[in-house]
Short mmCIF file of C-alpha atoms and ligand atoms in Angstrom, two decimals:
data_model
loop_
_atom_site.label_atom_id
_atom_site.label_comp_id
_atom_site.label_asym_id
_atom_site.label_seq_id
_atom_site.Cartn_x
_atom_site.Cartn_y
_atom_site.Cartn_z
CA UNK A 1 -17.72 -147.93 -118.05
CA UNK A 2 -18.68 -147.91 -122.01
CA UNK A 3 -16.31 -148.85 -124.21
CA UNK A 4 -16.31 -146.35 -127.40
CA UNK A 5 -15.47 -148.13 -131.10
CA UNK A 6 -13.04 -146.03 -133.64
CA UNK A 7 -13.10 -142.86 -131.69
CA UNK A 8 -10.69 -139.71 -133.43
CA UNK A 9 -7.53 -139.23 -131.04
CA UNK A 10 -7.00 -135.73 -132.52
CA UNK A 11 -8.73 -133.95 -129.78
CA UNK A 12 -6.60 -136.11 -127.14
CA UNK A 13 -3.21 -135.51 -128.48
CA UNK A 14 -1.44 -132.01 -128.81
CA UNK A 15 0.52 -132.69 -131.63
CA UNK A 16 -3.57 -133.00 -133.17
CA UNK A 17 -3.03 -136.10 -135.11
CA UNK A 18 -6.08 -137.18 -136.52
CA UNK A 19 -5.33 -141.26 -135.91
CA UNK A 20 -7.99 -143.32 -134.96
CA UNK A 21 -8.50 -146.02 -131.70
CA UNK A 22 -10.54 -149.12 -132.51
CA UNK A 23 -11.70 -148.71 -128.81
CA UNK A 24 -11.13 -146.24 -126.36
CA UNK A 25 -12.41 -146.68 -122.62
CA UNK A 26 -12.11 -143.70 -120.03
CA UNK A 27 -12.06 -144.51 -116.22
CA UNK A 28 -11.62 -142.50 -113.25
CA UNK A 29 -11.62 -145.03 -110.32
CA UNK A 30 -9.78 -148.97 -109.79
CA UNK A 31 -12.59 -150.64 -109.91
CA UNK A 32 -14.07 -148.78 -112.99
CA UNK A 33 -10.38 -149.47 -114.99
CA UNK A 34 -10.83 -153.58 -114.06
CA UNK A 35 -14.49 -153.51 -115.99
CA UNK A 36 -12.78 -151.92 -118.53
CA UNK A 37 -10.64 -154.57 -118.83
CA UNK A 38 -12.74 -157.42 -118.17
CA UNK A 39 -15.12 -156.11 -121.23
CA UNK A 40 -12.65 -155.33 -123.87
CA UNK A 41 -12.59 -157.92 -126.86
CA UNK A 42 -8.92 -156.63 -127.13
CA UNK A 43 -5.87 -156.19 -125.24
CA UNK A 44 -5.05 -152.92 -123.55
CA UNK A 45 -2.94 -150.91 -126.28
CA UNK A 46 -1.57 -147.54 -124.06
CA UNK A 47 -2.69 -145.51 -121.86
CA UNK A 48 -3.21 -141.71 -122.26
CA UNK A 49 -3.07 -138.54 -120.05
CA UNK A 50 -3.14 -135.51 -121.37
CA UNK A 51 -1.77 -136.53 -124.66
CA UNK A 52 1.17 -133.74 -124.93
CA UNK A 53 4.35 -136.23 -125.05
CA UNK A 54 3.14 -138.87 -127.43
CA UNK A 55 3.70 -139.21 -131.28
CA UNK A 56 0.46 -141.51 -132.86
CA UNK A 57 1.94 -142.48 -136.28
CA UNK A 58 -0.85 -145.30 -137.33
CA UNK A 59 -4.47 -146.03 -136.02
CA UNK A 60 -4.32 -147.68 -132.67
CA UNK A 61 -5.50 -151.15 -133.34
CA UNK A 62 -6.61 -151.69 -129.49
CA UNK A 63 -8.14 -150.44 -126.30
CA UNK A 64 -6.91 -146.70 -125.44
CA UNK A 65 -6.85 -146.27 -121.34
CA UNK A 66 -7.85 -142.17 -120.59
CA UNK A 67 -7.01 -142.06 -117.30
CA UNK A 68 -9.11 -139.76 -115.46
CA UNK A 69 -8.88 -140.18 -111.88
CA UNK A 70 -8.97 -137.18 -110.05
CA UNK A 71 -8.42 -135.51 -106.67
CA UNK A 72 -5.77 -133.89 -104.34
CA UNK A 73 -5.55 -134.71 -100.62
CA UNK A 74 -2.70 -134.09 -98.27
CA UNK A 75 -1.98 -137.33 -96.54
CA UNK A 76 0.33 -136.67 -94.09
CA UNK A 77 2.86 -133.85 -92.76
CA UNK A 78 6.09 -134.46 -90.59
CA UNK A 79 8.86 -131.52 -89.47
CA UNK A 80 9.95 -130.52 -92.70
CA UNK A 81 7.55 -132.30 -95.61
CA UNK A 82 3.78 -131.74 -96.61
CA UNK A 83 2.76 -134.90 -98.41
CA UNK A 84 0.12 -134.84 -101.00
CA UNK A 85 -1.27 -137.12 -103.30
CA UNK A 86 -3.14 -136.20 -106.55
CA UNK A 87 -4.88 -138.74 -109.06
CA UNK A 88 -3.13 -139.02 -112.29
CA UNK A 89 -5.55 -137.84 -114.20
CA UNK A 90 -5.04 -134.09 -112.55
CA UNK A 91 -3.56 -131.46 -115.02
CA UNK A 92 -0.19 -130.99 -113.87
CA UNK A 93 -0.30 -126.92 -113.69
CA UNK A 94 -3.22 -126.82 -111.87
CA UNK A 95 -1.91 -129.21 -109.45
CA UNK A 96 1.66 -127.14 -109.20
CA UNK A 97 -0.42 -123.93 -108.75
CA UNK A 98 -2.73 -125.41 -106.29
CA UNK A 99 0.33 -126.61 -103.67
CA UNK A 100 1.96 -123.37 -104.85
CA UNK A 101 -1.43 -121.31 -103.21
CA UNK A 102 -0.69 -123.64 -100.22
CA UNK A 103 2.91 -122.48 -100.17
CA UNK A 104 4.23 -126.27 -100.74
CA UNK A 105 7.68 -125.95 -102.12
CA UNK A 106 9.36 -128.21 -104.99
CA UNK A 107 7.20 -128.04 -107.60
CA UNK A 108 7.59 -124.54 -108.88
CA UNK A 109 10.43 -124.76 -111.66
CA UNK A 110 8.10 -127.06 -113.25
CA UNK A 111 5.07 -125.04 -113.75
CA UNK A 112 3.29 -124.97 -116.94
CA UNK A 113 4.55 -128.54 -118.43
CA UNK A 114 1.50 -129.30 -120.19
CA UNK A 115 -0.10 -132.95 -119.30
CA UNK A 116 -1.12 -134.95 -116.14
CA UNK A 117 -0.05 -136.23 -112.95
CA UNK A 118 -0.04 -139.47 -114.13
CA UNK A 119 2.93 -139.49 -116.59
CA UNK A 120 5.15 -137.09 -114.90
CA UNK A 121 6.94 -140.05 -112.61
CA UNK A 122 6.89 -142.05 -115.87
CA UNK A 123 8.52 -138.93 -117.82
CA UNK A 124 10.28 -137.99 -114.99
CA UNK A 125 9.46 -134.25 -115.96
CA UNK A 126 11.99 -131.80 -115.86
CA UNK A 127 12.50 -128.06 -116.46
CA UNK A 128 15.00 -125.21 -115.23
CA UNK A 129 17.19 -127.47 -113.22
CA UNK A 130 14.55 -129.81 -111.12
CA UNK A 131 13.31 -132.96 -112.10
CA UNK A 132 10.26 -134.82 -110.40
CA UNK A 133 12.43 -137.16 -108.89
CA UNK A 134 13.55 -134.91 -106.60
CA UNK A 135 10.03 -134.61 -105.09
CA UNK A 136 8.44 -138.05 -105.57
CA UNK A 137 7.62 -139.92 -102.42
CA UNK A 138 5.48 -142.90 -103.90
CA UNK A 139 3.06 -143.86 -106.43
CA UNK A 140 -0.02 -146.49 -107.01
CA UNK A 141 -0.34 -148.51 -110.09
CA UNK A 142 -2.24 -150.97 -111.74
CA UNK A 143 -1.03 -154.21 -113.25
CA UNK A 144 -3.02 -154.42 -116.62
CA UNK A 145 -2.52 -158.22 -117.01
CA UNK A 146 -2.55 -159.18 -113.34
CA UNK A 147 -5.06 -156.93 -112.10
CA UNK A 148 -3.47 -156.35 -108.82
CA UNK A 149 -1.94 -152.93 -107.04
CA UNK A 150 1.37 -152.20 -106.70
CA UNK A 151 3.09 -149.37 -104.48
CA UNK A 152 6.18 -148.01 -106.06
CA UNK A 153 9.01 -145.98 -103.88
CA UNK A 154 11.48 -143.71 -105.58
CA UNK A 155 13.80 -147.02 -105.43
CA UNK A 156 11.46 -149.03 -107.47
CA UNK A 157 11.10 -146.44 -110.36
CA UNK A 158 14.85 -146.38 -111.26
CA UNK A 159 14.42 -142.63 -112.27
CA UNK A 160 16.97 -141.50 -115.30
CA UNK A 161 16.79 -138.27 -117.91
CA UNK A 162 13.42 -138.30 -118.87
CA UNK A 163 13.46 -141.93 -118.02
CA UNK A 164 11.86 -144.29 -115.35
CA UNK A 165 11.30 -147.93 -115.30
CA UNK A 166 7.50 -147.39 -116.65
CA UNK A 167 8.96 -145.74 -120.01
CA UNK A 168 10.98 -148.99 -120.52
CA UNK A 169 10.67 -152.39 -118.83
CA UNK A 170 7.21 -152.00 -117.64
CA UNK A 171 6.24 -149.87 -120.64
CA UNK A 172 2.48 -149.97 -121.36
CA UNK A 173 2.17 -152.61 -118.06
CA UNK A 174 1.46 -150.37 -115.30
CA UNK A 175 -1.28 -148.21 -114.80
CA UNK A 176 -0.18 -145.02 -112.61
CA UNK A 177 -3.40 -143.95 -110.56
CA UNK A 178 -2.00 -141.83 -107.98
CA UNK A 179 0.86 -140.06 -106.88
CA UNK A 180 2.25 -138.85 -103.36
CA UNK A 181 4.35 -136.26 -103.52
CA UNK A 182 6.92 -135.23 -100.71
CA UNK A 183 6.62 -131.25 -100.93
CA UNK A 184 9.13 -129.05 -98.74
CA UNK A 185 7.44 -126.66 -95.87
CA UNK A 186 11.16 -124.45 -95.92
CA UNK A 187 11.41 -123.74 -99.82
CA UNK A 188 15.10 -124.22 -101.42
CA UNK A 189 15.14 -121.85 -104.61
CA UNK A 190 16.33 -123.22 -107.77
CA UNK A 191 17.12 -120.01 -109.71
CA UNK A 192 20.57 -120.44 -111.19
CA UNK A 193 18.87 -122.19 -114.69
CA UNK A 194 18.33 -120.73 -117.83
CA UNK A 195 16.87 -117.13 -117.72
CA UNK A 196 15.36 -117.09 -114.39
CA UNK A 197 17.21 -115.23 -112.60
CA UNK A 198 16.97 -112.77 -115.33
CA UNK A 199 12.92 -113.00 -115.32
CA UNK A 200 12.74 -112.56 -111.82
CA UNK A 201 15.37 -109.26 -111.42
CA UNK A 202 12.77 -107.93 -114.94
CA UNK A 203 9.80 -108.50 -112.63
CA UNK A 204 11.49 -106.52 -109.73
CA UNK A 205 11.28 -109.39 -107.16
CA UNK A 206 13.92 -108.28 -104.26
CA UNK A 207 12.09 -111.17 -102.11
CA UNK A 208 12.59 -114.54 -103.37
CA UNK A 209 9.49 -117.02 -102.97
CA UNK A 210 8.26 -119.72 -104.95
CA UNK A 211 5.31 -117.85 -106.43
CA UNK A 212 7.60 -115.18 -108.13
CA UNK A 213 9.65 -118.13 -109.56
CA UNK A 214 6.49 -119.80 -110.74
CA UNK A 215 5.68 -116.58 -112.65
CA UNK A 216 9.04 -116.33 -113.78
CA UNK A 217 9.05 -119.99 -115.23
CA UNK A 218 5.55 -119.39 -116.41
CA UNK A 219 6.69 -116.30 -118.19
CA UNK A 220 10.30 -117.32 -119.68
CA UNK A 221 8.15 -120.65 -121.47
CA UNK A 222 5.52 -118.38 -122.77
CA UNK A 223 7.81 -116.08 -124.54
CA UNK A 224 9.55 -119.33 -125.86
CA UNK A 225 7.13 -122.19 -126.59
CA UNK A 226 4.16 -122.69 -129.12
CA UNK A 227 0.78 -123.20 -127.12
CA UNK A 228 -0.50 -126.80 -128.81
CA UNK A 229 -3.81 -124.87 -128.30
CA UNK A 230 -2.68 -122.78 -131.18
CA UNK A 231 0.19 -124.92 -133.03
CA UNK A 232 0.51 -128.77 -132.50
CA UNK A 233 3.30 -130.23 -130.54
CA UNK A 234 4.73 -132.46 -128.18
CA UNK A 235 7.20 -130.44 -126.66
CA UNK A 236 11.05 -130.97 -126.99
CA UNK A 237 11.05 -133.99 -129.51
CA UNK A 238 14.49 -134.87 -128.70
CA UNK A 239 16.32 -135.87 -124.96
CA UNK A 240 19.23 -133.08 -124.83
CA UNK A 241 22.10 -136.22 -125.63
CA UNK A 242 25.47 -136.68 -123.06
CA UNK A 243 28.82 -137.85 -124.78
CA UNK A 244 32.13 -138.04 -123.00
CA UNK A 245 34.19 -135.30 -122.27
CA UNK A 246 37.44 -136.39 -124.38
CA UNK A 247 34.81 -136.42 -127.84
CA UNK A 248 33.12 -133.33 -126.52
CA UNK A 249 36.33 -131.25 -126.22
CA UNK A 250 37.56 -133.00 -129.78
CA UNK A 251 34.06 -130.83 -130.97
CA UNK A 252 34.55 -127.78 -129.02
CA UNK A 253 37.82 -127.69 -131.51
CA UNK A 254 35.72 -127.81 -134.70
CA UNK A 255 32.68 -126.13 -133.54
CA UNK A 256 33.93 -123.49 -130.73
CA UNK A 257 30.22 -122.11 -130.04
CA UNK A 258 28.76 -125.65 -129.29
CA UNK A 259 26.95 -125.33 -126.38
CA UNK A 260 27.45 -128.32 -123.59
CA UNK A 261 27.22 -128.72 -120.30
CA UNK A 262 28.78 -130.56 -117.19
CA UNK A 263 27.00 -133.57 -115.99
CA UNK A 264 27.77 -134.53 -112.15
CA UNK A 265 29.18 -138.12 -113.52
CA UNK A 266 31.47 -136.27 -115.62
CA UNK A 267 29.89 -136.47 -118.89
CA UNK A 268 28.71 -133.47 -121.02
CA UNK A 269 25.10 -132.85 -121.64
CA UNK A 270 24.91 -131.44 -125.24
CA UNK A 271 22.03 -128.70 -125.91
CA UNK A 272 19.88 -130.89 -128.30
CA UNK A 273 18.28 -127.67 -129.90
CA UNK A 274 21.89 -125.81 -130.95
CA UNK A 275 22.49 -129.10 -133.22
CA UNK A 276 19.44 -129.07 -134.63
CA UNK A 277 19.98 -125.44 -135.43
CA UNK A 278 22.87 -125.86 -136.79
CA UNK A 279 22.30 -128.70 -139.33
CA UNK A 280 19.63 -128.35 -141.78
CA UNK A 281 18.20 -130.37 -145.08
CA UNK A 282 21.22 -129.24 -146.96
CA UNK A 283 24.09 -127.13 -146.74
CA UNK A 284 23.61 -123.49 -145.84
CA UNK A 285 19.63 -123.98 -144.58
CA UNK A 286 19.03 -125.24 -141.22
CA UNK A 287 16.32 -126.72 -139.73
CA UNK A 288 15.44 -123.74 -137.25
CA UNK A 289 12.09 -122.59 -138.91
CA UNK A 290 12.28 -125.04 -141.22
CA UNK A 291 9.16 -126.64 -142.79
CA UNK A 292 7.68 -129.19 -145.09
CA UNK A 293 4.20 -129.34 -145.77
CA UNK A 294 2.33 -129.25 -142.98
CA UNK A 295 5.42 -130.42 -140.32
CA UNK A 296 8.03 -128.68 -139.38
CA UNK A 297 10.45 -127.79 -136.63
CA UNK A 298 9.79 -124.51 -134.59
CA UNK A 299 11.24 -120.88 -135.61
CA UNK A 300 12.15 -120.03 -131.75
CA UNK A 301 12.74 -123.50 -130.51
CA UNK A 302 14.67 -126.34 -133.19
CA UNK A 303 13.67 -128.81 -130.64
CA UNK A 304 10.16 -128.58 -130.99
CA UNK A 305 8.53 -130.27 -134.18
CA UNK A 306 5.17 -128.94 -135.16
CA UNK A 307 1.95 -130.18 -136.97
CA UNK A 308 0.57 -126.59 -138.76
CA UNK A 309 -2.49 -128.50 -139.52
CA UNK A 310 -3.17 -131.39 -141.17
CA UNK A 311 0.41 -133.06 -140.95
CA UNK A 312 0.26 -137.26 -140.77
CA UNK A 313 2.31 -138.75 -137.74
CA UNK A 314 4.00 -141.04 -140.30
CA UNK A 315 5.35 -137.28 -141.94
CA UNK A 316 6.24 -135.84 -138.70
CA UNK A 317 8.43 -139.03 -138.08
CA UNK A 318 10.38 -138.86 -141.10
CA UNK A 319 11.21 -135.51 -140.31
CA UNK A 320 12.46 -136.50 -136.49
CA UNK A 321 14.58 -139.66 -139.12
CA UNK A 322 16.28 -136.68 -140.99
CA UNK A 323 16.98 -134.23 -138.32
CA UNK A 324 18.79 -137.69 -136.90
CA UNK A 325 20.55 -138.38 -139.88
CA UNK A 326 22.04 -134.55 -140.30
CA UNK A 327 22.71 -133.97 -136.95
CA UNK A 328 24.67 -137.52 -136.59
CA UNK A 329 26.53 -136.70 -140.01
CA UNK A 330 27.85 -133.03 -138.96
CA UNK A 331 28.50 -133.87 -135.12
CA UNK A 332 28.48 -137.25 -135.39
CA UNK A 333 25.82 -137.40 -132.19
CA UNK A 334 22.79 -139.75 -132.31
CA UNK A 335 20.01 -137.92 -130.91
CA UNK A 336 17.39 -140.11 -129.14
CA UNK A 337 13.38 -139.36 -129.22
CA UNK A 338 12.06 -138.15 -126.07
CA UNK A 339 8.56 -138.25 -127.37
CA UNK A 340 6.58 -142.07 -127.01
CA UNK A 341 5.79 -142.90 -130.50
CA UNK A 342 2.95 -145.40 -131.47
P1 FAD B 401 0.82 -138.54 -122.39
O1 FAD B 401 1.38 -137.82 -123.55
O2 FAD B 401 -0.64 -138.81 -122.36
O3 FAD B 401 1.62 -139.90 -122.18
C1 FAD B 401 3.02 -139.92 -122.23
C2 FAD B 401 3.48 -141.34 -121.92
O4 FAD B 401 3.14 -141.66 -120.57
C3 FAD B 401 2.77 -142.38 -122.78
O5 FAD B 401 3.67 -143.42 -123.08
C4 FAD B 401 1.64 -142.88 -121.89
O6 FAD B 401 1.25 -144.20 -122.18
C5 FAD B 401 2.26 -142.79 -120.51
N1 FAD B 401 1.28 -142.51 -119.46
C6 FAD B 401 0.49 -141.40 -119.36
N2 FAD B 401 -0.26 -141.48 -118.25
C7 FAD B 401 0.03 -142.67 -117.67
C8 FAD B 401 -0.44 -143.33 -116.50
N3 FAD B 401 -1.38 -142.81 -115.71
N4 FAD B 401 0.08 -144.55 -116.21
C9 FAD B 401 1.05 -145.11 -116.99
N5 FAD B 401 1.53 -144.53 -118.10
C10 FAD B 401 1.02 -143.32 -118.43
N6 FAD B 401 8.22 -132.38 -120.49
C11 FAD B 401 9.17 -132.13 -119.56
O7 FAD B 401 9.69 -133.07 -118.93
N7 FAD B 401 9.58 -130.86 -119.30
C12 FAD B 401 9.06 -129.79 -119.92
O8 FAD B 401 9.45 -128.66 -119.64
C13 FAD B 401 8.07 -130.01 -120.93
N8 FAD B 401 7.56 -129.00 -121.64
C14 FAD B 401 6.63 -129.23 -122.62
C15 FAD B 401 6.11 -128.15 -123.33
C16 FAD B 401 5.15 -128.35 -124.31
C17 FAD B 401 4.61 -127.18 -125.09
C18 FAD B 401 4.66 -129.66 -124.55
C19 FAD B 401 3.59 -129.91 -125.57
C20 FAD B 401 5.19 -130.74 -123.86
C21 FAD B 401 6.18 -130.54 -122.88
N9 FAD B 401 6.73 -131.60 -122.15
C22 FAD B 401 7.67 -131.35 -121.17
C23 FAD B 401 6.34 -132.99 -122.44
C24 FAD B 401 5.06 -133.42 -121.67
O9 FAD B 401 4.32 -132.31 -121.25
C25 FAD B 401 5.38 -134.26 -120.45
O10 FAD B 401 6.14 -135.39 -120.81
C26 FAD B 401 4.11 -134.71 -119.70
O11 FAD B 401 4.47 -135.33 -118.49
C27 FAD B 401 3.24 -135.69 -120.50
O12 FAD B 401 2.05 -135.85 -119.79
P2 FAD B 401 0.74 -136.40 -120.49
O13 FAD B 401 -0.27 -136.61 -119.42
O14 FAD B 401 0.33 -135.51 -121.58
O15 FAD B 401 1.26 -137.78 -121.04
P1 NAP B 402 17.21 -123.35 -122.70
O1 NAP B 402 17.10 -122.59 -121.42
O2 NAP B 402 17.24 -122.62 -123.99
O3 NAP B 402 18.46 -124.31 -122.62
C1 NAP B 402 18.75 -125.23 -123.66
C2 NAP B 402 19.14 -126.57 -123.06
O4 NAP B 402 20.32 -126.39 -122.30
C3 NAP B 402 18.07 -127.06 -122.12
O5 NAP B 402 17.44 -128.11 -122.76
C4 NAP B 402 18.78 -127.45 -120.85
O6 NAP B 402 18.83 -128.86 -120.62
C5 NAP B 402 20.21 -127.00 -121.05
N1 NAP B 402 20.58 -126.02 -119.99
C6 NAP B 402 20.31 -124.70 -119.96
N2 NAP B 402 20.85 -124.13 -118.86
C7 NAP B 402 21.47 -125.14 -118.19
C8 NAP B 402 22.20 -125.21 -116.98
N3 NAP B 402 22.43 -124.12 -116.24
N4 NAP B 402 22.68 -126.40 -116.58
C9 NAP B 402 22.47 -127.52 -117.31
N5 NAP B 402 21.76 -127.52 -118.47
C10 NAP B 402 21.28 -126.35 -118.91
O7 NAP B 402 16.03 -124.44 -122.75
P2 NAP B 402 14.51 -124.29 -123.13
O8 NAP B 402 14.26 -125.03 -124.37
O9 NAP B 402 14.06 -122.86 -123.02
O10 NAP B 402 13.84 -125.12 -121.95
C11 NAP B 402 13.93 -124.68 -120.63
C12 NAP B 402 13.70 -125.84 -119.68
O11 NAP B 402 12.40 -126.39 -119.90
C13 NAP B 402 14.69 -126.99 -119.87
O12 NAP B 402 14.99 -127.55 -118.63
C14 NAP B 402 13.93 -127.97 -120.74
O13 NAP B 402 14.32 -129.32 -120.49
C15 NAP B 402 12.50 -127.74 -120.31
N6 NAP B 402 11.60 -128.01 -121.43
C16 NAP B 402 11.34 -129.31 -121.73
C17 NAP B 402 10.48 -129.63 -122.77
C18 NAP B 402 10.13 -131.07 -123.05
O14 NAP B 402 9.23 -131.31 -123.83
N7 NAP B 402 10.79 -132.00 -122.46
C19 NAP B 402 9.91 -128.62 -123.52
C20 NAP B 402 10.23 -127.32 -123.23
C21 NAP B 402 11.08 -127.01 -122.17
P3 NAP B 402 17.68 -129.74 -119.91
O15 NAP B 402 16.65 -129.93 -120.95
O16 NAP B 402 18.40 -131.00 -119.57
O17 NAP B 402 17.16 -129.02 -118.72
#
C-alpha cells in the first residue's frame, strides 16, 4: 500500500475543511494496514472513516489511516438472532438498508447517520431512542503499536452516551476492522421518539414494520438536517448534557419551557439544541441561524455548526468556545463536544 505525502483532507471530512495530512495511507485488508505501518517514517496520527464526526483544526502532522475494508457476511443465526458482520469501512446506510432488505431488525431507527461501520461502536451511534449498543455482538481491532488482533465483546467496550472505551482510553490505539452485529429475526418497534410516530400515521402505515420506520426516520432527518453534500457539518456538535434533578427543577423555575428529559439513573438529559437556541452572542440574538463569516450554527437545528464555505477549523472552534461560554453563563450548564477534534 502507497503511502501519499501532504494530501488535502477536505474531500474526506464533511465539515470540508481544507487541512492538510503530511501522509495519508488507505488500506482495506490486516495485512495491507501492518505494511502501512511498517513503511511510515511517522507514527500513526488517527484514523478516518467517513469523516462526518471529526473537527480537523490544524494540518495533521502524521500518518492518516482510511480505513476501507469492506464486505457483509452473515456469520451465524440461532432461534431469535441473525448475526452479521460488515467491514468498517462499509457506509453505515447502506449497510442498515441492506439488513433492512433482509428483514434484520435493530438497526432501523438509525438509518441515514452519515459515516462507516467502523466508528459507530466507537461513537456508539444513536438516534430516535436506540443506540448501537443495543445491537453490538463483537468487534475486531487492530493494535497500532503492537500489531496484534484483539476481539472486543460488548463488556470490553464499556459503551456510554456517545461514548465507548475507543473514544477515550484507547483513543487513536485501536484499529476497528470489523463488526458483528446481533440483529433480531422478531422486530421490537421503537416508535415512541421524537416525531415518528407522527411520520409514520402522515405516511398512512396501519402495519408497523421496520421498513416504514426506516422511511419514517429517513424522512423526519431530511426535513431537519443539512446534507454535508450541500452545507458542511459534523452533525450535532454538542452531547445533549445530564444534570441532577434537584438543579434541573431549580431551572424549570427560571426557565419554565426548558426542555429535559428523564434518564433511567434518575438524572435529566437536557436538550442540548433548546440552550443553544436560547443563548446567543449577546442579549436579544441567539445563536439559532446565527453566523460569522463563513461558520455558523444551523437555522433549523442550533446543534449543528456549519462551514458555508471556506470556514478554518480553528474559526469553527471558537465558535463551539462561545456557544460554551453563553450557554454555561445563562444556565449555568457546561456543554461537552461530541465531535473528535484534531
Ligand atoms: P469519522 O468521522 O471518520 O471518525 C470519528 C471518530 O472515530 C474519529 O475519532 C476516528 O478516529 C474514529 N474512527 C473512525 N473509524 C474508526 C475505526 N475503524 N477504528 C477506530 N477508530 C475509528 N451520530 C449519531 O450518533 N447519531 C446521529 O443521528 C447522527 N447524525 C448525524 C447527522 C449528520 C448530518 C452528520 C454529518 C453526522 C451525524 N452523526 C450522528 C455523527 C456521525 O455520523 C457518526 O458519529 C458516525 O458514526 C461517524 O462515522 P465516520 O465513519 O464518519 O467517523
Ligand atoms: P429532536 O427530536 O428535536 O429532540 C431533541 C433532543 O431531545 C434529542 O437530541 C434527543 O436526545 C432528545 N429527545 C427527544 N425525544 C426524546 C425522548 N422521547 N426521550 C428522550 N430524549 C428525547 O432531535 P433531533 O435533533 O431531530 O435528532 C433526532 C435524533 O437523531 C436524536 O436521537 C439525535 O441524537 C439524533 N441525531 C444525532 C446527531 C449527531 O450528530 N449525534 C445528529 C442529528 C440527529 P438524544 O440526542 O439523546 O437522542
Amino acid at each position: 500500500m502507497q503511502v501519499q505525502e501532504n494530501i488535502s483532507l477536505k474531500q474526506y471530512n464533511t465539515f470540508g475543511i481544507d487541512a492538510r495530512a503530511r501522509y495519508f495511507g488507505k488500506f482495506s485488508t490486516m495485512e495491507a494496514l501492518a505494511t502501512l505501518l511498517d513503511n511510515s517514517k511517522v507514527p500513526a496520527a488517527f484514523i478516518l472513516g467517513g469523516g462526518s464526526n471529526i473537527l480537523l483544526t490544524k494540518d495533521i502532522d502524521g500518518l492518516v489511516l482510511k480505513n476501507e475494508v469492506k464486505g457483509i457476511e452473515e456469520v451465524g443465526e440461532d432461534e431469535r438472532y441473525i448475526y452479521v458482520e460488515a467491514g468498517a469501512g462499509e457506509n453505515w446506510h447502506q449497510f442498515v438498508q441492506y439488513c433492512i432488505s433482509r428483514n434484520w431488525a435493530g438497526l432501523e431507527n438509525l438509518s441515514l447517520i452519515p459515516g462507516n461501520v467502523g466508528a459507530s461502536p466507537m461513537q456508539n451511534i444513536g438516534a430516535y431512542g436506540v443506540e448501537v449498543k443495543e445491537v453490538f455482538n463483537s468487534l475486531t481491532a487492530f493494535h497500532i503499536h503492537d500489531k496484534t488482533i484483539h476481539t472486543f465483546t460488548p463488556g470490553d467496550c464499556a459503551f456510554g452516551y456517545r461514548e465507548s472505551v475507543f473514544k477515550r482510553k484507547y483513543r487513536n490505539q485501536f484499529v476497528i476492522m470489523r463488526v458483528c452485529f446481533r440483529l433480531r429475526k422478531d422486530p421490537v418497534f421503537h416508535t415512541g421518539y421524537g416525531a415518528i410516530r407522527e411520520e409514520l400515521e402522515r405516511m398512512g402505515v396501519t402495519t408497523l414494520n421496520i421498513k416504514a420506520i426506516a422511511q419514517a426516520v429517513i424522512n423526519i432527518r431530511s426535513s431537519k438536517l443539512p446534507d454535508p453534500a450541500v452545507i458542511g457539518n459534523a452533525g450535532s456538535f454538542f452531547k445533549n448534557p445530564s444534570i441532577e434533578k434537584s438543579t434541573y427543577l431549580k431551572l424549570k423555575e427560571k426557565f419554565p419551557v426548558i426542555v429535559g428529559y428523564d434518564n433511567p439513573d434518575g438524572t435529566v438529559k437536557l436538550a442540548a439544541g433548546w440552550l443553544i437556541e436560547h443563548s446567543g452572542p449577546k442579549v436579544g440574538v441567539s445563536w439559532k441561524g446565527y453566523r460569522v463569516g463563513d461558520t455558523g450554527c444551523h437555522a433549523r437545528q442550533a446543534l449543528v455548526l456549519v462551514n458555508y464555505g471556506h470556514a478554518s477549523g480553528k474559526e469553527i472552534y471558537a465558535l463551539s468556545e462561545a456557544i460554551m461560554r453563553s450557554v454555561e453563563n445563562k444556565f449555568g450548564v457546561r456543554l461537552e463536544r461530541e465531535v473528535n477534534i484534531y
